[in-house]
Short mmCIF file of C-alpha atoms in Angstrom, two decimals:
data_model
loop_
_atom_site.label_atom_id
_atom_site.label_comp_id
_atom_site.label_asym_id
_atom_site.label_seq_id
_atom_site.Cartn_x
_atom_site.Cartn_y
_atom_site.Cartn_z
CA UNK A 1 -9.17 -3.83 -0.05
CA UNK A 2 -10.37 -0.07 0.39
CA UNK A 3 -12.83 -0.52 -2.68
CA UNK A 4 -15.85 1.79 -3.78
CA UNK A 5 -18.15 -0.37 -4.73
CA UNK A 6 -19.15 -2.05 -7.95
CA UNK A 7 -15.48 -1.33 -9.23
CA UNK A 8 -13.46 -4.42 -9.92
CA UNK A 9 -10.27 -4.86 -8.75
CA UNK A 10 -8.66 -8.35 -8.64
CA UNK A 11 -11.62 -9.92 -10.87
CA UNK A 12 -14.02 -8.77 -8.34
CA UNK A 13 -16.73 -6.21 -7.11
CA UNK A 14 -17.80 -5.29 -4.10
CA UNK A 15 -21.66 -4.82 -3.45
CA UNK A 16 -23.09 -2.16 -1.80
CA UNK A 17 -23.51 -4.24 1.19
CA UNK A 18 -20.51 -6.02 0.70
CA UNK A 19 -18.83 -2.22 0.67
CA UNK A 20 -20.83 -1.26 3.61
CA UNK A 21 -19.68 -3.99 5.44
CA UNK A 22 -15.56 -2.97 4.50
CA UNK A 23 -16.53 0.18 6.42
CA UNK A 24 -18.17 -0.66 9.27
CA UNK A 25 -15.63 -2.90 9.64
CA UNK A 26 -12.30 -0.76 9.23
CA UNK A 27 -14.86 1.77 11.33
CA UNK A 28 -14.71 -0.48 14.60
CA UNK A 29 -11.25 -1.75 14.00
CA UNK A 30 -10.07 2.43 14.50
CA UNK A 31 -12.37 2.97 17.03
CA UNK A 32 -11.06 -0.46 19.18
CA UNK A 33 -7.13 0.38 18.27
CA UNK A 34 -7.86 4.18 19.12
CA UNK A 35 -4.21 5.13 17.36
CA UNK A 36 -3.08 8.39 16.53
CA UNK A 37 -1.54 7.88 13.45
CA UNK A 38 -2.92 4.45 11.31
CA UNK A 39 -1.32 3.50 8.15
CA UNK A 40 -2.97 1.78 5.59
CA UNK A 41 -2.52 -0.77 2.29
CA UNK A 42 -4.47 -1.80 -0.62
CA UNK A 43 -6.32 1.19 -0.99
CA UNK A 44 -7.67 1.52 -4.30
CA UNK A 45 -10.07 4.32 -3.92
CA UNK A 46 -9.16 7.61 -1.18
CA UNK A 47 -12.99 8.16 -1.30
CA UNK A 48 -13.69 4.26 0.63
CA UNK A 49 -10.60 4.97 3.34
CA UNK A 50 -12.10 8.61 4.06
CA UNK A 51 -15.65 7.39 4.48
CA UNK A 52 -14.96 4.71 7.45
CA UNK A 53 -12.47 7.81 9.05
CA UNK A 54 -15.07 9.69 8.92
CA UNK A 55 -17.40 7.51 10.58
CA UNK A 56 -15.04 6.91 13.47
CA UNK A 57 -14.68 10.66 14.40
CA UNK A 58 -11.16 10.33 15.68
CA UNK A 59 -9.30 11.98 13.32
CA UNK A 60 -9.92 15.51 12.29
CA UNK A 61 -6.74 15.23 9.06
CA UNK A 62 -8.45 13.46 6.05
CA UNK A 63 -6.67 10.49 4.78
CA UNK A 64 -3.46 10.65 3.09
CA UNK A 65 -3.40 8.51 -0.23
CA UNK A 66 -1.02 9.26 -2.61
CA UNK A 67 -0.37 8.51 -6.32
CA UNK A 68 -4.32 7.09 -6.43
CA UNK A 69 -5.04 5.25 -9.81
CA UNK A 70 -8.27 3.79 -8.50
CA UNK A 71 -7.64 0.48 -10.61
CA UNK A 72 -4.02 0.24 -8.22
CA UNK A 73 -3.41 -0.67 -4.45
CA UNK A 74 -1.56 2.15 -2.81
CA UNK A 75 -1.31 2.96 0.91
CA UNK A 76 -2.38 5.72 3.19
CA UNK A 77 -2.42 7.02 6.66
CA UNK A 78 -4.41 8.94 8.70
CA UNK A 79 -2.83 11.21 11.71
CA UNK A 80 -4.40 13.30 14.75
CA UNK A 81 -0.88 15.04 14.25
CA UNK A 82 -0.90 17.76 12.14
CA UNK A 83 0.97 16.38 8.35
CA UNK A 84 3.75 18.92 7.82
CA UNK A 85 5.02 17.16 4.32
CA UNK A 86 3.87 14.23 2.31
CA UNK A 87 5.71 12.47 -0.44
CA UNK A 88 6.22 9.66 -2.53
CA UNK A 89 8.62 7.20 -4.17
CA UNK A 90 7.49 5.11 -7.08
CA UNK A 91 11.60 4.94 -8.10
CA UNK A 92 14.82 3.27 -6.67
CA UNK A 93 16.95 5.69 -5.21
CA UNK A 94 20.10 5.74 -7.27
CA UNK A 95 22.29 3.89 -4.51
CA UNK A 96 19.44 0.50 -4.37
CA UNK A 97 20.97 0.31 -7.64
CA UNK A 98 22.86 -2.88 -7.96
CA UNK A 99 24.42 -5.63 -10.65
CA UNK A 100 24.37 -9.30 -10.24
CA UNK A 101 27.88 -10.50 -12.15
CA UNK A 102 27.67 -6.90 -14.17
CA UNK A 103 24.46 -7.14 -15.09
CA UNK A 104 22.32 -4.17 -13.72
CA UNK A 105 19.20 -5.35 -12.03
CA UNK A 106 16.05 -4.66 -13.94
CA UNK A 107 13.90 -3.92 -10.98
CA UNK A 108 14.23 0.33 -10.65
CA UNK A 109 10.69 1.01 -8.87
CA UNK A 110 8.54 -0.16 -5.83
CA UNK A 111 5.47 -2.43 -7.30
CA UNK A 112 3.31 0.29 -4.86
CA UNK A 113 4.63 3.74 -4.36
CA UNK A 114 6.59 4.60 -0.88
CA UNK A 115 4.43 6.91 1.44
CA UNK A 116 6.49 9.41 2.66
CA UNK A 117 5.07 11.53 5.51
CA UNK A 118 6.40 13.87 8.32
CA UNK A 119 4.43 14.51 11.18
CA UNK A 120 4.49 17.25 13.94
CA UNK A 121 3.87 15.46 17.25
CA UNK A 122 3.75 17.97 20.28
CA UNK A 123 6.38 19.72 21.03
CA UNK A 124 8.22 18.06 23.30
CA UNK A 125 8.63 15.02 20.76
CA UNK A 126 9.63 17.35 17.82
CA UNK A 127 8.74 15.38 14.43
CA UNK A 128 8.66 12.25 13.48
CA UNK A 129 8.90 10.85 9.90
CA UNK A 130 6.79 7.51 8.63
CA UNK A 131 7.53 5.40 5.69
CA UNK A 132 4.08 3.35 4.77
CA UNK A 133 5.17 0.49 2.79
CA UNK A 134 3.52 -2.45 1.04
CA UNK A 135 6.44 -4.68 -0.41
CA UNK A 136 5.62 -7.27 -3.19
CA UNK A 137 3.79 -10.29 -2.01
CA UNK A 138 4.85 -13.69 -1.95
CA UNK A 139 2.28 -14.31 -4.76
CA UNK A 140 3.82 -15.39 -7.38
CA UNK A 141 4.82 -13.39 -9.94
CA UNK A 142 4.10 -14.87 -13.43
CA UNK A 143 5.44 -13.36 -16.44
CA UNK A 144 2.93 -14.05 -19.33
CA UNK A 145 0.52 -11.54 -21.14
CA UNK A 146 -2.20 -9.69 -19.56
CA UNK A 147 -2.16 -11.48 -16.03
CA UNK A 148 -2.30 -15.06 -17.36
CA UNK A 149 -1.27 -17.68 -14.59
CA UNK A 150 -0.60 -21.15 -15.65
CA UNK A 151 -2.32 -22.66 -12.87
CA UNK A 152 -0.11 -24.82 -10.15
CA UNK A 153 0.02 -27.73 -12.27
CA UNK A 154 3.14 -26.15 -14.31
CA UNK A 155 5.66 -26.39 -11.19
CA UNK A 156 8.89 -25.32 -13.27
CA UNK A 157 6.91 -21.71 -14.10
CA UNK A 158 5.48 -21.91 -10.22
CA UNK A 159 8.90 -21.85 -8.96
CA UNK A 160 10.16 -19.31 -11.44
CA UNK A 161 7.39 -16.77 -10.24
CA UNK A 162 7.45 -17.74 -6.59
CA UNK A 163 11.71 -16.86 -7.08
CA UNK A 164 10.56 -13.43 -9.36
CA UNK A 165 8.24 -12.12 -6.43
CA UNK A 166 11.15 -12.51 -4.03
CA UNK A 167 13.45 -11.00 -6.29
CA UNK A 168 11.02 -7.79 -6.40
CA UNK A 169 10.43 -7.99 -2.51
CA UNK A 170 13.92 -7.88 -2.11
CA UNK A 171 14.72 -5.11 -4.36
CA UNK A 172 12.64 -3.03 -2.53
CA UNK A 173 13.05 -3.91 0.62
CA UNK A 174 16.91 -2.73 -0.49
CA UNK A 175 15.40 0.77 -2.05
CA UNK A 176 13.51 1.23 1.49
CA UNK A 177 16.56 0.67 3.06
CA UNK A 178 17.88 3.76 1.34
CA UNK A 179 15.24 5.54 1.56
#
């Protein structure tokens, strides 16, 4: 969770130190995995996933972040290729479309927006296009007002989420397809 700190997201803050920590941490993980292009998810804030790039040195492209709400997850990337076009999907193409028994599926857009980035790798390799994704969780997905969960002893709504989440992964995991 790439979160400034004291900003909630999921009924939390981060501390300063807590924050710090994120970075350092993210920091060594890019320095040990040494990649040349890194994609990211849950990224709430551009600012937190530019500050531990920064810090490693390694890539001289700031992060890509798209769509940024700051109370969202999205994804990003970062690239020591230089980022010829960036883009991204927040709806189903037309041909993810689909009906169950004529009914047209209600699901039309990716829970987090599709990263869509082409990359110019050297020239022998020509370009090379990356999709960052981050499908719906398996968490379930409860439909009551303003994030209310019933709590695990209500199995019947349990299951009905738990089946609602899949539904959504699925759907997009279609769209991506498509994509």
């Amino acid at each position: 969770n790439l979160v400034l700190p004291n900003r909630r997201f999921y009924g939390r803050k981060y501390s300063a130190a807590e924050f710090k920590k994120k970075v350092d941490w993210i920091t060594a993980q890019l320095e040990k995995l040494h990649g040349d292009i890194v994609a990211f998810q849950e990224v709430f804030h551009r600012e937190a996933l530019a500050l531990a790039v920064e810090k490693c040195g390694l890539y001289p492209i700031p992060p890509i972040v798209m769509d940024e709400t700051g109370d969202l997850p999205r994804v990003g990337l970062v690239s020591r290729f230089p980022v010829v076009s960036q883009e991204s999907f927040s709806d189903f193409p037309e041909a993810s479309l689909f009906s169950l028994g004529g009914v047209k599926a209600p699901i039309k857009s990716f829970s987090r927006p599709i990263l869509n980035v082409r990359i110019r790798l050297p020239e022998k390799f020509g370009d090379l296009v990356v999709f960052v994704t981050h499908l719906k969780s398996k968490r379930p997905e409860f439909d009551l007002p303003d994030g209310q969960h019933p709590g695990s002893s209500n199995l019947k709504e349990l299951a009905v989420a738990q089946a609602r989440s899949l539904l959504i992964r699925s759907c997009e995991a279609c769209a991506l397809r498509c994509l």
